[in-house]
mmCIF file of C-alpha atoms in Angstrom:
data_model
loop_
_atom_site.group_PDB
_atom_site.id
_atom_site.type_symbol
_atom_site.label_atom_id
_atom_site.label_comp_id
_atom_site.label_asym_id
_atom_site.label_seq_id
_atom_site.Cartn_x
_atom_site.Cartn_y
_atom_site.Cartn_z
ATOM 1 C CA MET A 1 -112.996 -34.885 59.539
ATOM 2 C CA ARG A 2 -112.610 -38.022 61.722
ATOM 3 C CA THR A 3 -112.364 -39.076 65.021
ATOM 4 C CA GLN A 4 -112.715 -41.889 67.349
ATOM 5 C CA VAL A 5 -115.832 -41.804 69.137
ATOM 6 C CA GLY A 6 -118.690 -39.589 67.523
ATOM 7 C CA ILE A 7 -121.772 -38.450 69.812
ATOM 8 C CA ILE A 8 -124.919 -37.635 69.403
ATOM 9 C CA GLY A 9 -126.501 -35.348 72.361
ATOM 10 C CA ALA A 10 -124.613 -32.992 74.696
ATOM 11 C CA GLY A 11 -126.520 -33.736 77.937
ATOM 12 C CA PRO A 12 -125.319 -35.314 80.721
ATOM 13 C CA ALA A 13 -124.440 -38.901 79.126
ATOM 14 C CA GLY A 14 -122.681 -37.277 76.112
ATOM 15 C CA LEU A 15 -120.888 -34.665 77.838
ATOM 16 C CA LEU A 16 -119.342 -37.184 80.866
ATOM 17 C CA LEU A 17 -118.573 -39.760 78.227
ATOM 18 C CA SER A 18 -116.395 -37.342 76.138
ATOM 19 C CA HIS A 19 -115.009 -36.007 79.108
ATOM 20 C CA LEU A 20 -114.147 -39.557 80.090
ATOM 21 C CA LEU A 21 -112.191 -40.633 77.021
ATOM 22 C CA HIS A 22 -110.325 -37.249 76.968
ATOM 23 C CA LEU A 23 -108.902 -38.987 80.065
ATOM 24 C CA ARG A 24 -108.252 -41.509 78.579
ATOM 25 C CA GLY A 25 -106.387 -40.133 75.747
ATOM 26 C CA ILE A 26 -109.292 -40.907 73.414
ATOM 27 C CA SER A 27 -110.559 -39.041 70.694
ATOM 28 C CA SER A 28 -114.481 -37.366 70.799
ATOM 29 C CA VAL A 29 -116.341 -34.843 68.982
ATOM 30 C CA VAL A 30 -119.928 -33.919 70.461
ATOM 31 C CA LEU A 31 -123.284 -33.016 68.356
ATOM 32 C CA GLU A 32 -126.089 -31.286 69.795
ATOM 33 C CA LYS A 33 -129.293 -30.530 68.226
ATOM 34 C CA ARG A 34 -130.169 -27.244 70.850
ATOM 35 C CA SER A 35 -128.211 -24.574 71.273
ATOM 36 C CA ARG A 36 -126.135 -23.736 74.275
ATOM 37 C CA ALA A 37 -128.168 -21.629 76.950
ATOM 38 C CA HIS A 38 -131.101 -24.682 76.134
ATOM 39 C CA VAL A 39 -129.095 -27.402 77.694
ATOM 40 C CA GLU A 40 -127.311 -25.626 79.935
ATOM 41 C CA ARG A 41 -131.080 -24.286 81.181
ATOM 42 C CA ARG A 42 -132.925 -27.796 80.912
ATOM 43 C CA VAL A 43 -134.467 -28.359 84.466
ATOM 44 C CA ARG A 44 -133.990 -32.048 85.264
ATOM 45 C CA ALA A 45 -133.369 -34.677 87.499
ATOM 46 C CA GLY A 46 -131.047 -33.326 90.799
ATOM 47 C CA VAL A 47 -130.851 -36.416 93.046
ATOM 48 C CA LEU A 48 -127.669 -37.735 92.141
ATOM 49 C CA GLU A 49 -126.817 -41.250 93.876
ATOM 50 C CA GLN A 50 -123.311 -41.996 96.011
ATOM 51 C CA GLY A 51 -121.690 -43.438 92.989
ATOM 52 C CA THR A 52 -122.595 -40.372 90.346
ATOM 53 C CA VAL A 53 -121.429 -38.865 92.693
ATOM 54 C CA ASP A 54 -117.829 -40.264 93.389
ATOM 55 C CA THR A 55 -117.920 -40.250 89.501
ATOM 56 C CA LEU A 56 -118.035 -36.266 88.702
ATOM 57 C CA VAL A 57 -115.601 -36.023 91.589
ATOM 58 C CA GLU A 58 -112.782 -38.750 90.031
ATOM 59 C CA ALA A 59 -113.312 -36.956 86.863
ATOM 60 C CA GLY A 60 -112.198 -33.541 87.720
ATOM 61 C CA VAL A 61 -115.747 -32.174 87.415
ATOM 62 C CA GLY A 62 -116.612 -32.506 90.619
ATOM 63 C CA GLU A 63 -115.739 -28.918 92.480
ATOM 64 C CA ARG A 64 -118.589 -27.049 92.109
ATOM 65 C CA LEU A 65 -120.865 -30.037 92.978
ATOM 66 C CA LEU A 66 -119.069 -30.280 96.435
ATOM 67 C CA ARG A 67 -119.042 -26.817 97.357
ATOM 68 C CA GLU A 68 -122.841 -26.056 96.219
ATOM 69 C CA GLY A 69 -124.610 -29.782 96.323
ATOM 70 C CA LEU A 70 -126.889 -30.956 98.749
ATOM 71 C CA PRO A 71 -126.119 -33.789 100.559
ATOM 72 C CA HIS A 72 -128.580 -35.768 102.403
ATOM 73 C CA HIS A 73 -128.825 -38.912 104.698
ATOM 74 C CA GLY A 74 -132.169 -39.993 104.505
ATOM 75 C CA ILE A 75 -135.412 -39.378 103.316
ATOM 76 C CA GLU A 76 -139.005 -38.665 105.025
ATOM 77 C CA LEU A 77 -142.170 -40.863 103.558
ATOM 78 C CA ARG A 78 -145.539 -39.593 104.902
ATOM 79 C CA TYR A 79 -148.514 -41.469 104.498
ATOM 80 C CA ALA A 80 -151.697 -42.004 106.933
ATOM 81 C CA GLY A 81 -150.816 -38.298 109.020
ATOM 82 C CA THR A 82 -147.659 -39.873 109.874
ATOM 83 C CA SER A 83 -143.897 -39.399 108.991
ATOM 84 C CA HIS A 84 -141.112 -41.882 109.028
ATOM 85 C CA ARG A 85 -137.339 -41.086 107.825
ATOM 86 C CA ILE A 86 -135.776 -43.902 106.404
ATOM 87 C CA PRO A 87 -132.306 -43.096 107.909
ATOM 88 C CA PHE A 88 -129.652 -43.492 105.319
ATOM 89 C CA GLU A 89 -126.324 -42.799 107.362
ATOM 90 C CA LYS A 90 -127.644 -45.929 109.255
ATOM 91 C CA LEU A 91 -128.869 -48.409 106.970
ATOM 92 C CA VAL A 92 -126.080 -47.616 104.315
ATOM 93 C CA PRO A 93 -123.675 -46.872 105.952
ATOM 94 C CA GLY A 94 -121.287 -43.628 103.612
ATOM 95 C CA ARG A 95 -123.379 -44.244 101.268
ATOM 96 C CA ARG A 96 -125.845 -40.948 100.991
ATOM 97 C CA ILE A 97 -127.426 -38.929 97.440
ATOM 98 C CA THR A 98 -126.678 -35.360 96.313
ATOM 99 C CA VAL A 99 -128.749 -33.167 95.601
ATOM 100 C CA TYR A 100 -127.493 -30.804 93.019
ATOM 101 C CA GLY A 101 -129.920 -29.835 89.562
ATOM 102 C CA GLN A 102 -128.824 -31.481 86.012
ATOM 103 C CA GLN A 103 -128.387 -28.334 84.641
ATOM 104 C CA GLU A 104 -125.660 -27.693 86.518
ATOM 105 C CA VAL A 105 -124.070 -30.755 85.977
ATOM 106 C CA VAL A 106 -124.808 -29.868 82.418
ATOM 107 C CA LYS A 107 -122.435 -26.863 83.040
ATOM 108 C CA ASP A 108 -119.580 -28.153 84.876
ATOM 109 C CA LEU A 109 -119.176 -30.602 81.740
ATOM 110 C CA ILE A 110 -119.181 -28.448 79.447
ATOM 111 C CA ALA A 111 -117.500 -25.470 80.611
ATOM 112 C CA ALA A 112 -114.346 -28.707 81.001
ATOM 113 C CA ARG A 113 -114.575 -30.266 77.370
ATOM 114 C CA LEU A 114 -114.118 -26.287 76.549
ATOM 115 C CA ALA A 115 -111.270 -25.845 79.100
ATOM 116 C CA ALA A 116 -109.429 -28.993 77.330
ATOM 117 C CA GLY A 117 -110.414 -27.634 73.663
ATOM 118 C CA GLY A 118 -112.723 -30.564 73.380
ATOM 119 C CA ASP A 119 -115.076 -30.183 70.317
ATOM 120 C CA VAL A 120 -118.511 -29.959 71.370
ATOM 121 C CA ARG A 121 -120.852 -28.537 68.412
ATOM 122 C CA PHE A 122 -124.096 -26.883 69.164
ATOM 123 C CA GLU A 123 -127.012 -26.750 66.880
ATOM 124 C CA VAL A 124 -126.494 -28.925 64.549
ATOM 125 C CA GLU A 125 -128.852 -30.164 62.419
ATOM 126 C CA ASP A 126 -129.776 -32.695 60.116
ATOM 127 C CA VAL A 127 -127.456 -35.679 62.025
ATOM 128 C CA ALA A 128 -128.019 -38.518 60.652
ATOM 129 C CA LEU A 129 -126.378 -42.582 60.663
ATOM 130 C CA HIS A 130 -124.854 -44.482 58.144
ATOM 131 C CA ASP A 131 -122.874 -47.412 57.970
ATOM 132 C CA LEU A 132 -123.556 -48.897 61.664
ATOM 133 C CA GLU A 133 -122.542 -52.360 60.756
ATOM 134 C CA THR A 134 -119.583 -51.839 58.877
ATOM 135 C CA ASP A 135 -115.935 -50.888 60.795
ATOM 136 C CA ARG A 136 -116.482 -47.622 58.945
ATOM 137 C CA PRO A 137 -119.423 -46.235 60.819
ATOM 138 C CA CYS A 138 -120.208 -42.284 59.874
ATOM 139 C CA LEU A 139 -121.892 -39.491 60.823
ATOM 140 C CA THR A 140 -123.355 -36.853 58.536
ATOM 141 C CA PHE A 141 -124.707 -33.338 59.422
ATOM 142 C CA GLY A 142 -125.327 -29.604 57.926
ATOM 143 C CA GLY A 143 -123.828 -30.737 54.661
ATOM 144 C CA ALA A 144 -120.241 -32.399 56.963
ATOM 145 C CA ARG A 145 -119.565 -35.709 57.268
ATOM 146 C CA LEU A 146 -117.889 -37.041 60.054
ATOM 147 C CA ASP A 147 -115.789 -40.406 60.241
ATOM 148 C CA CYS A 148 -115.652 -42.340 63.596
ATOM 149 C CA ASP A 149 -114.490 -46.267 64.779
ATOM 150 C CA VAL A 150 -117.462 -46.012 66.777
ATOM 151 C CA ILE A 151 -120.984 -43.789 67.872
ATOM 152 C CA ALA A 152 -122.396 -43.443 70.777
ATOM 153 C CA GLY A 153 -126.537 -42.507 70.825
ATOM 154 C CA CYS A 154 -126.836 -40.363 74.184
ATOM 155 C CA ASP A 155 -129.675 -38.048 72.469
ATOM 156 C CA GLY A 156 -132.496 -39.271 74.466
ATOM 157 C CA PHE A 157 -135.702 -40.919 73.975
ATOM 158 C CA HIS A 158 -136.923 -38.389 70.845
ATOM 159 C CA GLY A 159 -133.387 -38.915 69.235
ATOM 160 C CA VAL A 160 -132.153 -40.140 65.713
ATOM 161 C CA SER A 161 -129.586 -42.718 67.196
ATOM 162 C CA ARG A 162 -132.564 -45.838 68.041
ATOM 163 C CA PRO A 163 -134.317 -45.199 65.617
ATOM 164 C CA SER A 164 -131.248 -45.709 63.205
ATOM 165 C CA ILE A 165 -131.015 -49.735 64.705
ATOM 166 C CA PRO A 166 -132.712 -51.659 61.762
ATOM 167 C CA GLU A 167 -136.451 -52.893 62.261
ATOM 168 C CA GLY A 168 -137.048 -55.934 63.850
ATOM 169 C CA VAL A 169 -133.029 -55.950 66.208
ATOM 170 C CA LEU A 170 -134.466 -53.943 69.373
ATOM 171 C CA SER A 171 -136.890 -55.807 71.472
ATOM 172 C CA VAL A 172 -139.190 -52.871 73.240
ATOM 173 C CA HIS A 173 -140.574 -52.852 76.665
ATOM 174 C CA GLU A 174 -142.748 -50.004 77.873
ATOM 175 C CA ARG A 175 -145.317 -49.156 80.166
ATOM 176 C CA GLU A 176 -147.624 -45.669 80.591
ATOM 177 C CA TYR A 177 -148.894 -44.845 83.795
ATOM 178 C CA PRO A 178 -152.194 -43.601 83.657
ATOM 179 C CA PHE A 179 -151.109 -39.801 85.617
ATOM 180 C CA ALA A 180 -148.416 -37.648 85.328
ATOM 181 C CA TRP A 181 -146.183 -35.113 87.450
ATOM 182 C CA LEU A 182 -146.828 -31.825 87.363
ATOM 183 C CA GLY A 183 -143.575 -30.415 88.347
ATOM 184 C CA ILE A 184 -142.574 -26.677 89.676
ATOM 185 C CA LEU A 185 -139.615 -24.780 90.891
ATOM 186 C CA ALA A 186 -139.960 -21.712 93.486
ATOM 187 C CA ARG A 187 -138.298 -19.050 94.523
ATOM 188 C CA VAL A 188 -138.780 -20.273 98.125
ATOM 189 C CA ALA A 189 -136.364 -21.726 100.769
ATOM 190 C CA PRO A 190 -137.268 -25.460 101.403
ATOM 191 C CA SER A 191 -139.957 -26.656 104.706
ATOM 192 C CA SER A 192 -137.902 -29.549 105.233
ATOM 193 C CA GLU A 193 -133.926 -30.502 105.180
ATOM 194 C CA GLU A 194 -134.336 -33.672 103.105
ATOM 195 C CA LEU A 195 -136.567 -35.183 100.299
ATOM 196 C CA VAL A 196 -140.543 -35.195 101.298
ATOM 197 C CA TYR A 197 -142.304 -38.319 99.280
ATOM 198 C CA THR A 198 -146.496 -38.052 100.566
ATOM 199 C CA ARG A 199 -148.901 -40.752 99.708
ATOM 200 C CA SER A 200 -152.010 -39.168 100.134
ATOM 201 C CA GLU A 201 -156.156 -39.991 99.215
ATOM 202 C CA ARG A 202 -155.364 -36.806 96.758
ATOM 203 C CA GLY A 203 -152.928 -38.495 95.192
ATOM 204 C CA PHE A 204 -148.656 -38.258 95.544
ATOM 205 C CA ALA A 205 -146.847 -35.269 96.244
ATOM 206 C CA LEU A 206 -143.186 -34.775 96.560
ATOM 207 C CA HIS A 207 -140.825 -31.373 98.019
ATOM 208 C CA SER A 208 -137.693 -31.561 96.439
ATOM 209 C CA MET A 209 -135.460 -28.828 96.659
ATOM 210 C CA ARG A 210 -132.417 -27.190 94.093
ATOM 211 C CA THR A 211 -130.143 -24.607 96.903
ATOM 212 C CA PRO A 212 -130.914 -23.075 100.008
ATOM 213 C CA GLU A 213 -133.212 -20.654 98.319
ATOM 214 C CA ILE A 214 -134.809 -22.556 95.731
ATOM 215 C CA SER A 215 -136.983 -25.475 95.626
ATOM 216 C CA ARG A 216 -138.903 -27.963 93.718
ATOM 217 C CA PHE A 217 -142.274 -29.477 93.781
ATOM 218 C CA TYR A 218 -143.695 -32.235 91.752
ATOM 219 C CA LEU A 219 -147.894 -32.996 92.081
ATOM 220 C CA GLN A 220 -149.189 -35.731 90.892
ATOM 221 C CA VAL A 221 -151.970 -35.258 87.968
ATOM 222 C CA PRO A 222 -154.438 -36.753 85.213
ATOM 223 C CA ALA A 223 -152.744 -37.905 82.037
ATOM 224 C CA GLY A 224 -153.059 -35.871 79.865
ATOM 225 C CA ALA A 225 -152.865 -32.394 82.055
ATOM 226 C CA ARG A 226 -151.845 -29.099 80.896
ATOM 227 C CA VAL A 227 -149.606 -26.136 82.792
ATOM 228 C CA GLU A 228 -152.576 -24.250 81.692
ATOM 229 C CA GLU A 229 -155.421 -26.088 83.986
ATOM 230 C CA TRP A 230 -152.753 -25.000 87.616
ATOM 231 C CA PRO A 231 -152.469 -21.699 87.781
ATOM 232 C CA ASP A 232 -150.479 -20.736 90.926
ATOM 233 C CA GLU A 233 -152.772 -20.109 93.513
ATOM 234 C CA ARG A 234 -154.436 -23.875 92.530
ATOM 235 C CA ILE A 235 -150.459 -25.713 93.014
ATOM 236 C CA TRP A 236 -150.144 -24.292 95.794
ATOM 237 C CA ALA A 237 -153.572 -25.261 97.639
ATOM 238 C CA GLU A 238 -152.885 -28.528 96.582
ATOM 239 C CA LEU A 239 -149.511 -29.284 97.608
ATOM 240 C CA LYS A 240 -150.561 -27.690 101.253
ATOM 241 C CA ALA A 241 -153.272 -30.122 101.502
ATOM 242 C CA ARG A 242 -150.944 -33.332 100.747
ATOM 243 C CA LEU A 243 -147.826 -32.503 102.665
ATOM 244 C CA GLU A 244 -149.093 -30.629 104.997
ATOM 245 C CA SER A 245 -150.654 -33.410 106.519
ATOM 246 C CA VAL A 246 -148.614 -34.161 109.952
ATOM 247 C CA PRO A 247 -148.581 -31.589 112.827
ATOM 248 C CA GLY A 248 -146.493 -28.975 113.236
ATOM 249 C CA PHE A 249 -145.797 -28.867 109.316
ATOM 250 C CA THR A 250 -146.373 -25.878 107.530
ATOM 251 C CA LEU A 251 -145.439 -25.224 103.850
ATOM 252 C CA ALA A 252 -143.925 -22.181 102.863
ATOM 253 C CA THR A 253 -145.281 -20.835 99.275
ATOM 254 C CA GLY A 254 -143.465 -17.924 97.014
ATOM 255 C CA GLU A 255 -142.445 -17.582 93.304
ATOM 256 C CA ILE A 256 -143.077 -20.175 90.737
ATOM 257 C CA THR A 257 -140.609 -19.624 87.999
ATOM 258 C CA GLU A 258 -141.410 -22.285 86.514
ATOM 259 C CA LYS A 259 -143.783 -25.257 85.726
ATOM 260 C CA GLY A 260 -144.235 -28.251 83.875
ATOM 261 C CA VAL A 261 -146.225 -31.835 83.109
ATOM 262 C CA THR A 262 -144.135 -35.049 82.580
ATOM 263 C CA PRO A 263 -145.468 -37.989 81.349
ATOM 264 C CA MET A 264 -145.198 -41.538 83.071
ATOM 265 C CA ARG A 265 -143.418 -43.692 81.310
ATOM 266 C CA ALA A 266 -141.041 -47.004 81.220
ATOM 267 C CA PHE A 267 -139.285 -47.890 78.142
ATOM 268 C CA VAL A 268 -136.183 -50.097 77.654
ATOM 269 C CA ALA A 269 -134.898 -50.992 74.795
ATOM 270 C CA GLU A 270 -132.463 -53.832 74.490
ATOM 271 C CA PRO A 271 -129.747 -54.807 73.644
ATOM 272 C CA MET A 272 -128.715 -51.540 73.328
ATOM 273 C CA GLN A 273 -126.217 -51.674 71.105
ATOM 274 C CA HIS A 274 -125.773 -52.273 66.979
ATOM 275 C CA GLY A 275 -122.859 -52.526 64.808
ATOM 276 C CA ARG A 276 -120.506 -49.993 66.108
ATOM 277 C CA LEU A 277 -123.338 -47.941 67.898
ATOM 278 C CA TYR A 278 -123.967 -47.777 71.791
ATOM 279 C CA LEU A 279 -127.220 -46.619 73.117
ATOM 280 C CA ALA A 280 -126.316 -44.896 76.966
ATOM 281 C CA GLY A 281 -128.873 -42.558 78.936
ATOM 282 C CA ASP A 282 -132.350 -41.490 77.615
ATOM 283 C CA ALA A 283 -132.068 -43.064 74.320
ATOM 284 C CA ALA A 284 -132.269 -46.756 75.880
ATOM 285 C CA HIS A 285 -134.240 -46.543 78.939
ATOM 286 C CA ILE A 286 -136.593 -44.346 80.600
ATOM 287 C CA VAL A 287 -137.542 -44.645 84.114
ATOM 288 C CA PRO A 288 -140.433 -43.417 85.772
ATOM 289 C CA PRO A 289 -139.093 -40.330 88.343
ATOM 290 C CA THR A 290 -140.538 -41.640 91.198
ATOM 291 C CA GLY A 291 -136.890 -43.119 92.031
ATOM 292 C CA ALA A 292 -134.824 -41.033 90.840
ATOM 293 C CA LYS A 293 -132.797 -43.002 88.664
ATOM 294 C CA GLY A 294 -132.615 -41.492 85.002
ATOM 295 C CA LEU A 295 -129.417 -39.018 85.076
ATOM 296 C CA ASN A 296 -128.029 -42.162 87.554
ATOM 297 C CA LEU A 297 -128.703 -45.082 84.645
ATOM 298 C CA ALA A 298 -127.072 -42.809 82.190
ATOM 299 C CA VAL A 299 -123.665 -42.131 84.397
ATOM 300 C CA ALA A 300 -123.640 -45.704 85.047
ATOM 301 C CA ASP A 301 -124.038 -47.098 81.479
ATOM 302 C CA VAL A 302 -121.389 -44.376 80.136
ATOM 303 C CA ARG A 303 -118.490 -45.697 83.059
ATOM 304 C CA VAL A 304 -119.065 -49.319 81.329
ATOM 305 C CA LEU A 305 -118.652 -48.051 77.616
ATOM 306 C CA THR A 306 -115.966 -45.766 78.534
ATOM 307 C CA ASP A 307 -114.055 -48.720 80.334
ATOM 308 C CA ALA A 308 -115.416 -50.734 76.981
ATOM 309 C CA LEU A 309 -114.054 -48.791 74.707
ATOM 310 C CA ALA A 310 -110.383 -48.090 76.399
ATOM 311 C CA ALA A 311 -110.227 -51.797 76.772
ATOM 312 C CA TYR A 312 -110.442 -51.392 72.917
ATOM 313 C CA PHE A 313 -108.476 -48.431 71.767
ATOM 314 C CA GLU A 314 -105.877 -49.598 74.196
ATOM 315 C CA HIS A 315 -105.181 -53.392 73.991
ATOM 316 C CA GLY A 316 -107.237 -54.033 70.812
ATOM 317 C CA SER A 317 -109.787 -56.235 72.879
ATOM 318 C CA SER A 318 -113.020 -56.030 71.724
ATOM 319 C CA GLY A 319 -115.047 -58.337 74.106
ATOM 320 C CA PRO A 320 -116.260 -55.595 76.987
ATOM 321 C CA LEU A 321 -117.500 -53.761 74.079
ATOM 322 C CA ASP A 322 -120.114 -56.929 72.834
ATOM 323 C CA GLY A 323 -120.853 -57.381 76.682
ATOM 324 C CA TYR A 324 -121.948 -53.625 76.843
ATOM 325 C CA SER A 325 -125.587 -54.261 76.585
ATOM 326 C CA ARG A 326 -125.657 -57.373 78.963
ATOM 327 C CA ALA A 327 -123.428 -55.253 82.051
ATOM 328 C CA CYS A 328 -125.943 -52.036 81.772
ATOM 329 C CA LEU A 329 -128.824 -53.929 81.596
ATOM 330 C CA ARG A 330 -128.263 -55.930 84.645
ATOM 331 C CA ARG A 331 -128.437 -52.791 86.639
ATOM 332 C CA VAL A 332 -131.261 -50.918 84.674
ATOM 333 C CA TRP A 333 -133.729 -53.661 85.422
ATOM 334 C CA ARG A 334 -132.590 -52.973 88.860
ATOM 335 C CA ALA A 335 -133.700 -49.199 88.390
ATOM 336 C CA GLN A 336 -136.592 -49.943 86.282
ATOM 337 C CA HIS A 337 -137.978 -52.422 89.600
ATOM 338 C CA PHE A 338 -137.139 -49.881 92.058
ATOM 339 C CA SER A 339 -138.441 -46.660 89.898
ATOM 340 C CA TRP A 340 -141.973 -49.417 89.733
ATOM 341 C CA TRP A 341 -142.232 -49.944 93.220
ATOM 342 C CA MET A 342 -142.211 -47.014 94.084
ATOM 343 C CA THR A 343 -144.348 -45.637 92.199
ATOM 344 C CA THR A 344 -146.880 -47.977 93.175
ATOM 345 C CA LEU A 345 -146.465 -47.936 96.349
ATOM 346 C CA LEU A 346 -146.819 -43.853 96.832
ATOM 347 C CA HIS A 347 -149.622 -42.994 94.022
ATOM 348 C CA THR A 348 -152.998 -43.304 94.025
ATOM 349 C CA PHE A 349 -154.903 -45.545 91.161
ATOM 350 C CA ASP A 350 -158.167 -44.537 89.400
ATOM 351 C CA ASP A 351 -158.973 -47.722 89.344
ATOM 352 C CA ASP A 352 -157.996 -48.305 93.525
ATOM 353 C CA ASP A 353 -160.702 -50.070 95.180
ATOM 354 C CA ALA A 354 -159.921 -50.296 98.967
ATOM 355 C CA TYR A 355 -158.289 -53.633 99.087
ATOM 356 C CA ALA A 356 -155.691 -52.134 96.798
ATOM 357 C CA ARG A 357 -155.578 -49.157 99.123
ATOM 358 C CA ARG A 358 -155.306 -50.971 102.140
ATOM 359 C CA LEU A 359 -152.562 -52.867 100.644
ATOM 360 C CA GLN A 360 -150.776 -50.225 99.523
ATOM 361 C CA LEU A 361 -151.106 -48.322 103.094
ATOM 362 C CA SER A 362 -150.037 -52.070 105.120
ATOM 363 C CA HIS A 363 -147.073 -52.344 102.233
ATOM 364 C CA LEU A 364 -146.364 -48.332 103.732
ATOM 365 C CA ASP A 365 -146.174 -50.111 107.498
ATOM 366 C CA TYR A 366 -143.485 -52.567 106.730
ATOM 367 C CA VAL A 367 -141.253 -50.555 104.633
ATOM 368 C CA THR A 368 -141.248 -47.484 107.781
ATOM 369 C CA SER A 369 -141.611 -50.451 110.465
ATOM 370 C CA SER A 370 -138.455 -53.263 109.367
ATOM 371 C CA GLU A 371 -135.517 -53.081 109.288
ATOM 372 C CA ALA A 372 -134.698 -54.986 106.051
ATOM 373 C CA ALA A 373 -137.623 -52.977 104.438
ATOM 374 C CA ALA A 374 -136.223 -49.723 104.627
ATOM 375 C CA THR A 375 -132.694 -50.965 103.785
ATOM 376 C CA THR A 376 -134.146 -52.310 100.404
ATOM 377 C CA LEU A 377 -135.873 -48.728 100.269
ATOM 378 C CA ALA A 378 -131.980 -47.184 101.206
ATOM 379 C CA GLU A 379 -129.745 -48.620 99.538
ATOM 380 C CA ASN A 380 -131.461 -48.838 96.410
ATOM 381 C CA TYR A 381 -132.208 -45.071 96.386
ATOM 382 C CA VAL A 382 -128.792 -44.612 97.214
ATOM 383 C CA GLY A 383 -127.559 -46.695 94.283
ATOM 384 C CA MET A 384 -126.411 -49.701 93.846
ATOM 385 C CA PRO A 385 -122.752 -50.753 93.827
#
């Protein structure tokens, strides 16, 4: 078999790349280890930047997103018994975020690829990469061979793409945080019209949503916490203790349909390319979810890679491909900083002392009282141009 671009991973990055390449007349094959049902049910991010929404709409896969997504024009910060709204419509006019689950983006992209006759293969075993430093790289899987001009590694942090790069080529930068997030989906209407980020002495909490009937919540929990330690009653009690911190707010509760613990880590591997292999999304970088940047960074990577591949296949120009990593990493490191900043601003740390806590509260006071500081938060949250 032969194709122009072999893509590993049928998450948002791999599927969107395949679709954008199709629109430019470039062939691709997508290989995915999991089943279609698994990737379409996998609950992940749900906050889409303005640029991500624009990309999906321009690619012709935004119809359901525009119909069912929940546009938000601000977020709420709660701390020390007070509530403060960061108004996007005032601070960054014309830009907003849209709440629409990652699994819904994946469903839309799979449907679009299959409708266009795209080659997306699920439950593919034993994928291996070969000859990356030649002009004839290839992929092998399940006894088959796929010859490519280029390979795109979109298979996430635990995939096979990044480990296929020879030792010593990549510089790795990482940080592990001393806490995790317990996330739940609940069959209950949201208690707030916008996302609520809460800093409390008990730890961080986030009230989000997926639909008008489904809410999403996160709790800061100790690193290594297990789901079994958090029965439903304990989760709701802790969410109420952290979120019902301002007068007049009551948290509605309901049936919890899903729960899981997510470690908090930051990771960047650079460069994001080696030979004919180009990494995108979580295969190259991870951010703590506080800033809602993971999915959006993957989309930004794919936009850059699509343009670079189009220049290569349409005009024989290798310059944009050579500069792919450099172009992506500028945004990646901006998102890393913003995610670190939001995380340290809103979480409690085991080694906090009274001095550190006062500094944290002082910074929150500054963000919520200074238009310049609030604008910095808003423009990063909705996504840099």
